[in-house]
Coordinates of C-alpha atoms in Angstrom, one line a residue:
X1 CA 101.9 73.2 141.3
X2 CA 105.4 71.7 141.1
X3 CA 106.7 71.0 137.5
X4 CA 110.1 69.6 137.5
X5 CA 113.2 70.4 135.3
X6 CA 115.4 67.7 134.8
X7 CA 118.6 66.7 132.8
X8 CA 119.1 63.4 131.3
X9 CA 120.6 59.9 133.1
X10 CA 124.0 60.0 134.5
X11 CA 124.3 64.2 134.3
X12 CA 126.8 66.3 133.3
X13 CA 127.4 69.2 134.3
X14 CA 125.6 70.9 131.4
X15 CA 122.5 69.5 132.2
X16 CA 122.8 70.1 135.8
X17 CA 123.7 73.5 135.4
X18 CA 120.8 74.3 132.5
X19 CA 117.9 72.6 135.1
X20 CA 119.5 75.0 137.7
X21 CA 119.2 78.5 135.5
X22 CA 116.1 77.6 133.7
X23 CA 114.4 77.0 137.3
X24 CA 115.3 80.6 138.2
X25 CA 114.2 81.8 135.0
X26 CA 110.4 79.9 135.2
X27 CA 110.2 80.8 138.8
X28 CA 110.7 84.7 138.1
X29 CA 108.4 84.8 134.8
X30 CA 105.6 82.0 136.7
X31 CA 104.8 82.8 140.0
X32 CA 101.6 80.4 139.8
X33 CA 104.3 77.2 139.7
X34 CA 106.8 75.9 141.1
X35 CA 109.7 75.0 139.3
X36 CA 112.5 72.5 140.8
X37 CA 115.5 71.8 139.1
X38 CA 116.3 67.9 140.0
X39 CA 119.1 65.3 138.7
X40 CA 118.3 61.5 137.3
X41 CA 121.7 60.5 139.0
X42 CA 124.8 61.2 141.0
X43 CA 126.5 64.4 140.3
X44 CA 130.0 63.9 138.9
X45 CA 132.8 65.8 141.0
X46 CA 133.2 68.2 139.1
X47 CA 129.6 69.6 139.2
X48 CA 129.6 69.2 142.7
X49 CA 132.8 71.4 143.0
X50 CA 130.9 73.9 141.2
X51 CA 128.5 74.0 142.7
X52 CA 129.8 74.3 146.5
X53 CA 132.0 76.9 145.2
X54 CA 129.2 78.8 144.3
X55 CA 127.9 78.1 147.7
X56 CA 124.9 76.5 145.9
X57 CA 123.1 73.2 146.9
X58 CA 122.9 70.9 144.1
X59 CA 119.7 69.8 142.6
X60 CA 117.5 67.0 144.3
X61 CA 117.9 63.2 143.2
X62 CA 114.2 62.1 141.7
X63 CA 113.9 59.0 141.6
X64 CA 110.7 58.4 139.2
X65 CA 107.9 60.2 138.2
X66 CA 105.5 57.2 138.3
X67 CA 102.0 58.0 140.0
X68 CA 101.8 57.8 143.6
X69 CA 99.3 57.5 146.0
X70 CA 100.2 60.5 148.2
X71 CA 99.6 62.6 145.1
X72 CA 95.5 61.4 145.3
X73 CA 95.1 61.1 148.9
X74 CA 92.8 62.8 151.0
X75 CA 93.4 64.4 154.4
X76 CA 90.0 64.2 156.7
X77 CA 87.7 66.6 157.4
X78 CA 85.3 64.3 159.7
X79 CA 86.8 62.1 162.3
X80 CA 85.2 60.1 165.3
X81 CA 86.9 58.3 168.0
X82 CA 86.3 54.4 168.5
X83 CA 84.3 55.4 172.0
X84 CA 81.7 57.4 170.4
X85 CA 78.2 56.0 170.1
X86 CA 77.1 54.4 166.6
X87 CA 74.5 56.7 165.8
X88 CA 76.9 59.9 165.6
X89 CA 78.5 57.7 162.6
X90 CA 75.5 57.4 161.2
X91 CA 74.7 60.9 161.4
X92 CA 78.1 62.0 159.4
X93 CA 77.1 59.7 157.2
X94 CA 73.9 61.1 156.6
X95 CA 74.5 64.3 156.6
X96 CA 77.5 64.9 155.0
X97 CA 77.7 61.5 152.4
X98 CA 81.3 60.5 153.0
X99 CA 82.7 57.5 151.6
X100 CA 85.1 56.9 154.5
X101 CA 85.3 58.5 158.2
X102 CA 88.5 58.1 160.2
X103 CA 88.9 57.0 163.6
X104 CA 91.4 59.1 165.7
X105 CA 91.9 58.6 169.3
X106 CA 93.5 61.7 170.8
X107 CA 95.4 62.4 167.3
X108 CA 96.1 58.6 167.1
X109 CA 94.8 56.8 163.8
X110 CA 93.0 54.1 164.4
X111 CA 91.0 52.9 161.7
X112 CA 88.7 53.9 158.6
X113 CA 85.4 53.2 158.4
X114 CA 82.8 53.1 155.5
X115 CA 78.8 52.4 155.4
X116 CA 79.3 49.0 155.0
X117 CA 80.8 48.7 158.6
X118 CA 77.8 50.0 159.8
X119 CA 75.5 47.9 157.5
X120 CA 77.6 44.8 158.8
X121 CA 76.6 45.7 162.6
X122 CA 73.1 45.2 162.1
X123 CA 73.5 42.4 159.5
X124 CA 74.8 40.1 162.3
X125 CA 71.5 40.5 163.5
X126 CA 70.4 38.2 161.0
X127 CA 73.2 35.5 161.2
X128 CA 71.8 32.7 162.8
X129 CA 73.2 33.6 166.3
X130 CA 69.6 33.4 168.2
X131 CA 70.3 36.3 170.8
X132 CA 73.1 39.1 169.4
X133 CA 75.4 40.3 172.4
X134 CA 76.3 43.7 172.7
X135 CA 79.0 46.1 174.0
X136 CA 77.3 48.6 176.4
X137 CA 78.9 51.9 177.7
X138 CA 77.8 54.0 180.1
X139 CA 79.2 57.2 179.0
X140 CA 77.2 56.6 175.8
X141 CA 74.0 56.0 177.6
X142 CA 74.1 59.5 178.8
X143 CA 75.0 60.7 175.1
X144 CA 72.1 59.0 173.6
X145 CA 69.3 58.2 175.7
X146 CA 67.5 60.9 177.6
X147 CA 67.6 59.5 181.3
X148 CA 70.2 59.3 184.2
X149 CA 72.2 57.0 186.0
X150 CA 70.6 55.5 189.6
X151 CA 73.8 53.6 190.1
X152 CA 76.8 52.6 187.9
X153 CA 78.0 49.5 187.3
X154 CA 81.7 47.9 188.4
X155 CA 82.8 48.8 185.0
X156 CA 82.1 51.5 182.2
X157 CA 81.2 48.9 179.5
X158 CA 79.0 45.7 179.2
X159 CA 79.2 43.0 176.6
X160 CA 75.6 41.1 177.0
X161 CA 72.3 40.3 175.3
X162 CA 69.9 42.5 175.9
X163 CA 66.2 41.6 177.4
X164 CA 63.1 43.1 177.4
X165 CA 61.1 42.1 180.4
X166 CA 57.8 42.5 179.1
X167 CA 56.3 38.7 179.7
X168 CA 54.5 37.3 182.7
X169 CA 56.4 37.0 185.6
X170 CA 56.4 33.1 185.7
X171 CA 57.6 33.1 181.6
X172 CA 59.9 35.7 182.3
X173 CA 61.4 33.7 185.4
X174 CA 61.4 30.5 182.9
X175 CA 63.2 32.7 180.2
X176 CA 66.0 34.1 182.1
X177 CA 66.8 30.4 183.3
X178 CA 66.9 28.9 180.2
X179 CA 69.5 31.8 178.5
X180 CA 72.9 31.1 178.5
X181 CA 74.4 34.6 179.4
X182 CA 72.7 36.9 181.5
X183 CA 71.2 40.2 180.1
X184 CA 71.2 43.6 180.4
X185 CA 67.1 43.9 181.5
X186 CA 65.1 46.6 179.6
X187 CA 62.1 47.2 181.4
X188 CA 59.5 49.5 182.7
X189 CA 58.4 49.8 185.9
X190 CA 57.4 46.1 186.9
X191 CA 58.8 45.6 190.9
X192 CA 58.4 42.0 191.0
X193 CA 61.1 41.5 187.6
X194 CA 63.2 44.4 189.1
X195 CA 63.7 42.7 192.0
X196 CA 64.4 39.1 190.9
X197 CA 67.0 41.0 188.7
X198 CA 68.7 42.4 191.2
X199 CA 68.6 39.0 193.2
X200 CA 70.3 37.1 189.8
X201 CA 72.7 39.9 189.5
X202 CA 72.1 40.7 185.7
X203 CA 74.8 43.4 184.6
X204 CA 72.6 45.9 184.4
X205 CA 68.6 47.2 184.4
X206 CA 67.7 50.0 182.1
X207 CA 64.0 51.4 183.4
X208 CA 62.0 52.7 180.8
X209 CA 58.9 55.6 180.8
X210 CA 60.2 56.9 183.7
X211 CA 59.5 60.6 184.5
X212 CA 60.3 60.6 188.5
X213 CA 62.7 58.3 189.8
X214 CA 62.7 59.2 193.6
X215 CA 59.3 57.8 193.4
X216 CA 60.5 54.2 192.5
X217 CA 60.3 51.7 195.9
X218 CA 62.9 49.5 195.0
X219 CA 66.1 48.7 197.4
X220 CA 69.0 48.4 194.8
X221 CA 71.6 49.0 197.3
X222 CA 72.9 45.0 197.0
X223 CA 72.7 45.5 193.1
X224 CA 76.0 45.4 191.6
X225 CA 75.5 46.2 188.0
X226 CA 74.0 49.8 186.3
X227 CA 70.6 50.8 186.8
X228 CA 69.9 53.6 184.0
X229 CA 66.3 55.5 184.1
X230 CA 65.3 56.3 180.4
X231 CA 62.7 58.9 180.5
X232 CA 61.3 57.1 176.8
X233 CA 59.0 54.0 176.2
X234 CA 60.7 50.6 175.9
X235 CA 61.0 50.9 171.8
X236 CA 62.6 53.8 172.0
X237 CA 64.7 52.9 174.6
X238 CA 66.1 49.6 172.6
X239 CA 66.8 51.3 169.5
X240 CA 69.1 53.7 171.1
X241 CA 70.5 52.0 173.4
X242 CA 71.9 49.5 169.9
X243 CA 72.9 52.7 168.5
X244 CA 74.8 53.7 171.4
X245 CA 77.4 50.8 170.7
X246 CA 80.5 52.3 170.5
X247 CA 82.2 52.7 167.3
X248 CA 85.6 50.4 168.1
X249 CA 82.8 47.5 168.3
X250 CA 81.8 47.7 164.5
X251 CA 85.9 48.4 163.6
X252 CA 87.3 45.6 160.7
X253 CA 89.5 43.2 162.9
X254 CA 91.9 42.7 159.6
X255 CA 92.7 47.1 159.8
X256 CA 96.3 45.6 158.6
X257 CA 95.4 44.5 155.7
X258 CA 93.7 48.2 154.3
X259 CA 96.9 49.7 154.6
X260 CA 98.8 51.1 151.8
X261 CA 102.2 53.0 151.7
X262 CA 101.8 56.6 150.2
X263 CA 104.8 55.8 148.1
X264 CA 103.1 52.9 146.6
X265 CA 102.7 53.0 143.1
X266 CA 99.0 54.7 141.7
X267 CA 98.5 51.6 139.7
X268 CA 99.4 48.9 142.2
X269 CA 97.2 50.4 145.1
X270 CA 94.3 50.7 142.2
X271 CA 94.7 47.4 141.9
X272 CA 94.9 46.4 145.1
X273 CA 91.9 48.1 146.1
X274 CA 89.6 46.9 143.4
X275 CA 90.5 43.6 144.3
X276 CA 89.4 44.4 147.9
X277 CA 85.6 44.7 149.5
X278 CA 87.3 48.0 151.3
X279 CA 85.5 51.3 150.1
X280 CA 89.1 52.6 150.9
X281 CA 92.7 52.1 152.4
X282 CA 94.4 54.1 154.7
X283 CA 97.5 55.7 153.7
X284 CA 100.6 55.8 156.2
X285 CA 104.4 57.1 155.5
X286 CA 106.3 54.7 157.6
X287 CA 104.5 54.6 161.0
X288 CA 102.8 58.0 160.6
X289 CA 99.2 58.0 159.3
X290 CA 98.7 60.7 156.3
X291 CA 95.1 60.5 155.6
X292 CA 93.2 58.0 153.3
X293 CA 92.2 56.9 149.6
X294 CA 88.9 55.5 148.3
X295 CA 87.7 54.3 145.0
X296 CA 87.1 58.0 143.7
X297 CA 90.9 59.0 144.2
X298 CA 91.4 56.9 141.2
X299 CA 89.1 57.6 139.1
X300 CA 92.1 60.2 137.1
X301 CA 95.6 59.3 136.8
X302 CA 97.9 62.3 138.1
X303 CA 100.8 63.6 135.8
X304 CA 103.7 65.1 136.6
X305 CA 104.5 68.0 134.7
X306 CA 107.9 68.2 133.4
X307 CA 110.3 70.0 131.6
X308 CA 113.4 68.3 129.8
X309 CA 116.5 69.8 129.3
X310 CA 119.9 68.5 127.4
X311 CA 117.7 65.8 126.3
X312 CA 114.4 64.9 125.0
X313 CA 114.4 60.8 124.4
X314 CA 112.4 59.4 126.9
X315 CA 115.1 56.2 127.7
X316 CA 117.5 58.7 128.1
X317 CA 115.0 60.5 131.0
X318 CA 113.3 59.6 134.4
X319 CA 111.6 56.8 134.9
X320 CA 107.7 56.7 134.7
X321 CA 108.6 59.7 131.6
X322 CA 105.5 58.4 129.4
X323 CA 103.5 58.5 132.6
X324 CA 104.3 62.3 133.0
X325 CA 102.8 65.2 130.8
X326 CA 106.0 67.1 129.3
X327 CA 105.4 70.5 129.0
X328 CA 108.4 71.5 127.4
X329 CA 112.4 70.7 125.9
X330 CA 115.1 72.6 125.6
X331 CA 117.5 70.5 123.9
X332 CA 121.1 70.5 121.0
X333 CA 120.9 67.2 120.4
X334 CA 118.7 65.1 117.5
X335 CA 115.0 64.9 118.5
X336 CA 113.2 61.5 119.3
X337 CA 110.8 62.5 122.2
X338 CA 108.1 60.6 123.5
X339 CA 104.9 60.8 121.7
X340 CA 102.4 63.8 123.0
X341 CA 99.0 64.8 123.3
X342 CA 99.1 68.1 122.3
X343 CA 101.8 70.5 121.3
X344 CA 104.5 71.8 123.5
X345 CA 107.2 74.2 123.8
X346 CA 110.6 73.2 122.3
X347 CA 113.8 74.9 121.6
X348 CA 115.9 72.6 119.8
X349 CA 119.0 74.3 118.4
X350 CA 122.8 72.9 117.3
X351 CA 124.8 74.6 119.7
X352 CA 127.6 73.3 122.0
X353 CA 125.6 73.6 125.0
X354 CA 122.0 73.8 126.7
X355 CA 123.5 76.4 128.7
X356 CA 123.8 78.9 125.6
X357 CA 120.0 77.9 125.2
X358 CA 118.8 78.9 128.8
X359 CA 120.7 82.1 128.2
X360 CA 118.6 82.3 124.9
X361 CA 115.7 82.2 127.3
X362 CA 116.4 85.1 129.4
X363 CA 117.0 87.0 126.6
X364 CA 113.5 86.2 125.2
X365 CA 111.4 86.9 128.1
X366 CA 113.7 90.5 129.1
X367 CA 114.9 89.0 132.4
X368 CA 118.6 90.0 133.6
X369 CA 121.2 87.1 134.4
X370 CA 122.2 87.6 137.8
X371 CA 126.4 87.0 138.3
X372 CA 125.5 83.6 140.4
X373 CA 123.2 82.3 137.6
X374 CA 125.7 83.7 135.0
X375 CA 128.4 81.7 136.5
X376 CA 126.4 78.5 136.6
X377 CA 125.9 79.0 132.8
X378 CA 129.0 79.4 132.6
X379 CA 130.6 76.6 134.1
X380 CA 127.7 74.2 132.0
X381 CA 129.1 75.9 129.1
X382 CA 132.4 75.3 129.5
X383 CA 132.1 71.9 130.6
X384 CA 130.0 70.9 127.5
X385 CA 132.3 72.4 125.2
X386 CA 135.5 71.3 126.6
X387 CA 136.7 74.7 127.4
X388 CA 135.5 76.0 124.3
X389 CA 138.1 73.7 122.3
X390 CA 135.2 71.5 121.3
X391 CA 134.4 70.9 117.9
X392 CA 130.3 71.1 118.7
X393 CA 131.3 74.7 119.8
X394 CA 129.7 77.6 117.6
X395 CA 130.8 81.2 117.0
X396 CA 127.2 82.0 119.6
X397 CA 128.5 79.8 122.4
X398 CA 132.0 82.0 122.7
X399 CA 130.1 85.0 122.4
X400 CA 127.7 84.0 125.4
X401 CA 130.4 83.0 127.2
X402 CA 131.9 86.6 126.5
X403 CA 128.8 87.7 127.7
X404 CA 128.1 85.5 130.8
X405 CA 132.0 86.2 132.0
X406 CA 130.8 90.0 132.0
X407 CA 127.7 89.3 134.0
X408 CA 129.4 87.1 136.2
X409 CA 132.4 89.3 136.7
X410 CA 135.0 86.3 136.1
X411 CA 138.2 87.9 136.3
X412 CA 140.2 85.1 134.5
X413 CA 137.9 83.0 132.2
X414 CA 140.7 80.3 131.5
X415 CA 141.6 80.3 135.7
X416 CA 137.8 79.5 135.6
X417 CA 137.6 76.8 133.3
X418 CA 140.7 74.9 134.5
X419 CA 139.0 74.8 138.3
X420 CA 136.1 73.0 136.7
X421 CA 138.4 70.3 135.2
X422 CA 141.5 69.8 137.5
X423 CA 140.3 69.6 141.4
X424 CA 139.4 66.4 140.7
X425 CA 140.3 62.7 142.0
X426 CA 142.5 60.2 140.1
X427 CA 140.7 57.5 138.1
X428 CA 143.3 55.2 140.3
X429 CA 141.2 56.8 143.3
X430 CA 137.8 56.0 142.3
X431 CA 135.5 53.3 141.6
X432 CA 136.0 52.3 137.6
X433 CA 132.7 51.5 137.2
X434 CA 131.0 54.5 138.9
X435 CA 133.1 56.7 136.5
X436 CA 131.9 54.7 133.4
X437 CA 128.3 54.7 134.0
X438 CA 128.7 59.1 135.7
X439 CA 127.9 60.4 132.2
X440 CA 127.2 57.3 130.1
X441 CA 124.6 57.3 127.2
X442 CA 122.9 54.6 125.5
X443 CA 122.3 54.3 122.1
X444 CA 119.9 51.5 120.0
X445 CA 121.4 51.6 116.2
X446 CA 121.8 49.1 113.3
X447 CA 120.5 46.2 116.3
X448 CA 123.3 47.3 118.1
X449 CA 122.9 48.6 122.1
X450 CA 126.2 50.1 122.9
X451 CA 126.9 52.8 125.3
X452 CA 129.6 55.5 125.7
X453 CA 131.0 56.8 128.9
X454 CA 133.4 60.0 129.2
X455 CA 135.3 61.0 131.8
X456 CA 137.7 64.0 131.6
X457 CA 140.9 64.7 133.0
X458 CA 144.1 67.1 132.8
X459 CA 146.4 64.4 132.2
X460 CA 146.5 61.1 130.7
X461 CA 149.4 59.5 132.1
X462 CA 148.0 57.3 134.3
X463 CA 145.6 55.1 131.8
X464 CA 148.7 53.0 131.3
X465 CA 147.6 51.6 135.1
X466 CA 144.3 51.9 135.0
X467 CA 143.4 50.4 131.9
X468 CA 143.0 46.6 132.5
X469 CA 140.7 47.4 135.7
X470 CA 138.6 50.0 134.2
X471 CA 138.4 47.4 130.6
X472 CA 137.0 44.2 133.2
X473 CA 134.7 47.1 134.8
X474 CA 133.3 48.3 131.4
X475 CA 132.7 44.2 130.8
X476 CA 131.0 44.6 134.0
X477 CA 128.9 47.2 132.9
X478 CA 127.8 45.8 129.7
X479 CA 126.5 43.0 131.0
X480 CA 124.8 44.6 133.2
X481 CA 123.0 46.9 131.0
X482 CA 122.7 44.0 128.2
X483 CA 124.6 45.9 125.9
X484 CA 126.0 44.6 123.1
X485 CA 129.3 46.8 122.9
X486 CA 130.6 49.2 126.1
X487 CA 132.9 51.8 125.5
X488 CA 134.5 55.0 127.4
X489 CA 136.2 57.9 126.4
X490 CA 138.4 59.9 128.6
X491 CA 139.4 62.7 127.4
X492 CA 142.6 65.3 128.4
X493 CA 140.5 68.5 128.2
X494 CA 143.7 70.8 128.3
X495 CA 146.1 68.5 125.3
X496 CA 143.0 67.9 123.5
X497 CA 143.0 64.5 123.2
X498 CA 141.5 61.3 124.2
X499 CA 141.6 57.3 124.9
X500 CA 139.1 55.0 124.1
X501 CA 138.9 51.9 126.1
X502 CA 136.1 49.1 124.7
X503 CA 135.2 46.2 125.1
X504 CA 135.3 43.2 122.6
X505 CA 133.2 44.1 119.3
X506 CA 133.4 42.6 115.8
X507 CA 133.7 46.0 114.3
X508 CA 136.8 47.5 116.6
X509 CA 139.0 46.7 113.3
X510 CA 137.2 48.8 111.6
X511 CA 137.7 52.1 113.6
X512 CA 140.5 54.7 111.9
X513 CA 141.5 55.1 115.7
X514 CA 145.3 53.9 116.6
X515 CA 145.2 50.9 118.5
X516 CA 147.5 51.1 121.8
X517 CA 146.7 47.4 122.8
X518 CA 143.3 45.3 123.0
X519 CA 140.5 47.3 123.8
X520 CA 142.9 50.3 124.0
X521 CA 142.9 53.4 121.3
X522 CA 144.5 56.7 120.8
X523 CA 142.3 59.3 120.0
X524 CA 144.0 62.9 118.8
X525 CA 142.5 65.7 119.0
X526 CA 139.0 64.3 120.4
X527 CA 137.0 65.7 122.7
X528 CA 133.3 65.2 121.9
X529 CA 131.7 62.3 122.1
X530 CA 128.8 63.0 120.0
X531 CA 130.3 65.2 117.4
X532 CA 133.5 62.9 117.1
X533 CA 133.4 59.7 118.5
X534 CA 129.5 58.8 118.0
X535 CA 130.0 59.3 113.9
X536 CA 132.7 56.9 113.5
X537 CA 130.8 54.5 115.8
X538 CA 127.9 55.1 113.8
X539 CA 129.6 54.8 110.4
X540 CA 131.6 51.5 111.2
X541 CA 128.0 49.7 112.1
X542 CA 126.6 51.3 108.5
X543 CA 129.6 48.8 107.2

């Protein structure tokens, strides 16, 4: 089974870097999973510089975890092609009770069909239509009725009423007149009808009971339809020779419309279905047929298993969260998860980083940090507590990093920590509003939806130019997001210090920040958002 380990929205490099170590933790200690590490979001630059340092690929995107249909699909195990005769249908159906059987022409889908197709076949027996036509094939003849061929027709199949020659000659003379198509004659051996079928040219003559055919004195040398010799009585003959329609003739002309994407959502294909007469819907990924649901495939809603990390509230997670089954959070942050059904594992502890948690992990279960792993710890670490300058940073999270330097034989721990901050663009260079919303969070407090960004850099020299375009991007993004107030920190992770750029709030005058211009503030000596920034934000909305 795949469980998934995931960060929160927008990721930073701590939880990118905790999904990525905690998924070779599970894998080692679970070998009955499997654990893959993903990211809610664009990487930021820096995380991806890690990361292809380390010669690593980054975690996939996921989307959602909503319920899909390719998770409750079914791949065949019975198939017929659309030339096979109706009764070998019938007999899967039978025998082995399906509730759908595919049809697949040399490994081309072609349709899905259920009982009721079949039931429909000989209902239109009773629809008013006086004489039923049917389609006739040859080849199926041979499969079905017990008999050979005397002469072949100018074509494999026939579409005609059938007859059964069985009146008086003079009746049956009156009879063929008065139809409006001509039939396929079913007949035993009766010259004087044989021959006057031959003379009207019917498609084709099916003689029944007989056991010697070379003994028949009939010239059907100027015949040009089939002549077929069953060796059964007439009854017999008939009924077979309706079961020997082939199965394209009983297909659903509207195939189109029982068609369903195996990304579709579980629920909107339910729905879809129950509001069909279709026993089930074929399932295709773009052109390419993948197998088929019915009525029974959603009888249980999947659930993803997941495991949170750097987070545990479910608007800061994936999509479809309350749809998924969490099985367990590692988290340093306050606690608001989504409600559960039963308990779970949670490590919840106030340390700087989720990274110092994982390593907890692999110190709980006896497994040795290999120097790759140790140096994605590290760099999460790092990140997350600014170097280690951070004011969310414990006395634990320098000795781990003491420790993870050793295992990941890091000859120069502050060369390290400056290549995660400074190979980076310019905000001049990039898109203001992709770095506001890289590693934004969203919070819901006192009726207030605000939202803090950060960004870090090595120098803050440049705001001065930036500033008005990345203030009318954060205006941007507010709306956007229907936030009330938008704000985003960028921080100088080697001064130790930040600016805050905002957009209008009734409450700015109330910050202890120094105000630089409108919607501009200098921030000393911050570097964390939620140990610094998020408390005065918090305690100016209290006023």
């Amino acid at each position: 089974m795949k469980i998934y380990i995931t960060g929160h929205r927008n990721p930073d490099m701590d939880s990118v870097c905790a999904a990525y170590a905690y998924s070779v933790l599970k894998n080692r200690i679970d070998s009955k999973n499997q654990y893959i590490p993903v990211m809610l979001g664009q990487a930021n630059r820096n995380t991806r510089k890690v990361f292809s340092d380390l010669s690593l690929p980054l975690p996939q995107f996921l989307h959602d975890v909503r319920p899909r249909v390719r998770e409750v699909q079914k791949t065949p195990i019975y198939s017929i092609s659309s030339a096979d005769p109706l009764c070998l249908l019938m007999d899967i159906f039978q025998k082995r009770k399906p509730t759908v059987v595919p049809v697949i022409d040399d490994g081309v889908y072609k349709g899905l069909l259920s009982a009721d197709d079949i039931n429909g076949f000989f209902l239109r027996e009773n629809s008013g239509v006086m004489r039923q036509r049917y389609l006739l094939s040859e080849e199926n003849m041979e499969r079905v009725i017990e008999g050979e061929f005397l002469k072949h027709g100018s074509g494999r199949t026939v579409r005609a009423p059938y007859m059964i020659g069985a009146m008086e000659y003079n009746v049956y003379l009156s009879r063929l007149e008065r139809l409006h198509e001509r039939p396929v004659l079913i007949i035993g051996y009766r010259k004087k009808h044989i021959e006057a079928a031959i003379e009207q040219q019917l498609p084709g003559i099916v003689l029944t009971g007989v056991s010697d055919p070379s003994k028949l004195e009939i010239d059907f040398s100027p015949f040009n339809g089939f002549v077929y010799t069953s060796y059964l009585d007439t009854a017999e003959t008939l009924r077979l020779l309706r079961l020997s329609t082939p199965v394209s003739d009983i297909m659903n002309k509207d195939e189109n419309e029982m068609h369903v994407d195996g990304d579709a959502l579980f629920d909107d294909a339910k729905k879809k279905l129950q509001e069909s007469d279709a026993r089930g819907f074929s399932v295709f990924n773009g052109d390419e047929w993948t197998g088929f649901v019915t009525r029974r495939c959603f009888l249980d809603k999947p659930r993803q298993k997941m495991i949170l990390v750097d987070h545990n509230e479910a608007e800061q997670s994936v999509p479809g969260i309350e749809e998924a089954e969490i099985i367990e959070i590692l988290d340093h942050h306050r606690l608001a998860p989504p409600r559960m059904k039963s308990p779970i594992y949670i490590v919840s502890e106030p340390l700087g980083s989720t990274c110092t948690i994982v390593y907890e992990q692999f110190k709980k279960w006896g497994e040795e940090i290999d120097p790759l792993t140790a140096k994605v710890l590290l760099a999460g670490l790092s990140s997350d507590t600014v170097m280690l300058k951070s004011p969310t940073t414990t006395s634990y999270d320098v000795h781990v990093a003491k420790r993870l330097v050793e295992i990941g034989k890091v000859e120069d721990y502050g060369v390290f920590c400056r290549s995660i901050f400074s190979d980076g663009l310019s905000l001049a260079a990039q898109d203001p509003e992709s770095v506001i919303t890289s590693d934004m969070k969203t919070y819901h407090e006192k009726n207030v939806r605000f939202a803090i960004g950060q960004v870090e850099v090595t120098t803050l020299e440049e705001v001065r130019d930036i500033r008005e375009s990345y203030l009318e991007a954060l205006e941007r993004v507010r709306l956007e997001n229907a936030l009330d107030w938008c704000m985003l920190l960028i921080t100088d992770v080697i001064n130790e210090s930040s600016v805050l750029l905002t957009t209008p709030f009734e409450k700015l005058k109330d910050l202890v920040y120094d105000k630089i211009t409108t919607g501009v503030y200098s921030l000393t000596g911050v570097l964390s958002r939620k140990k610094q920034l998020l408390p005065e934000i918090l305690r100016v909305l209290e006023e």
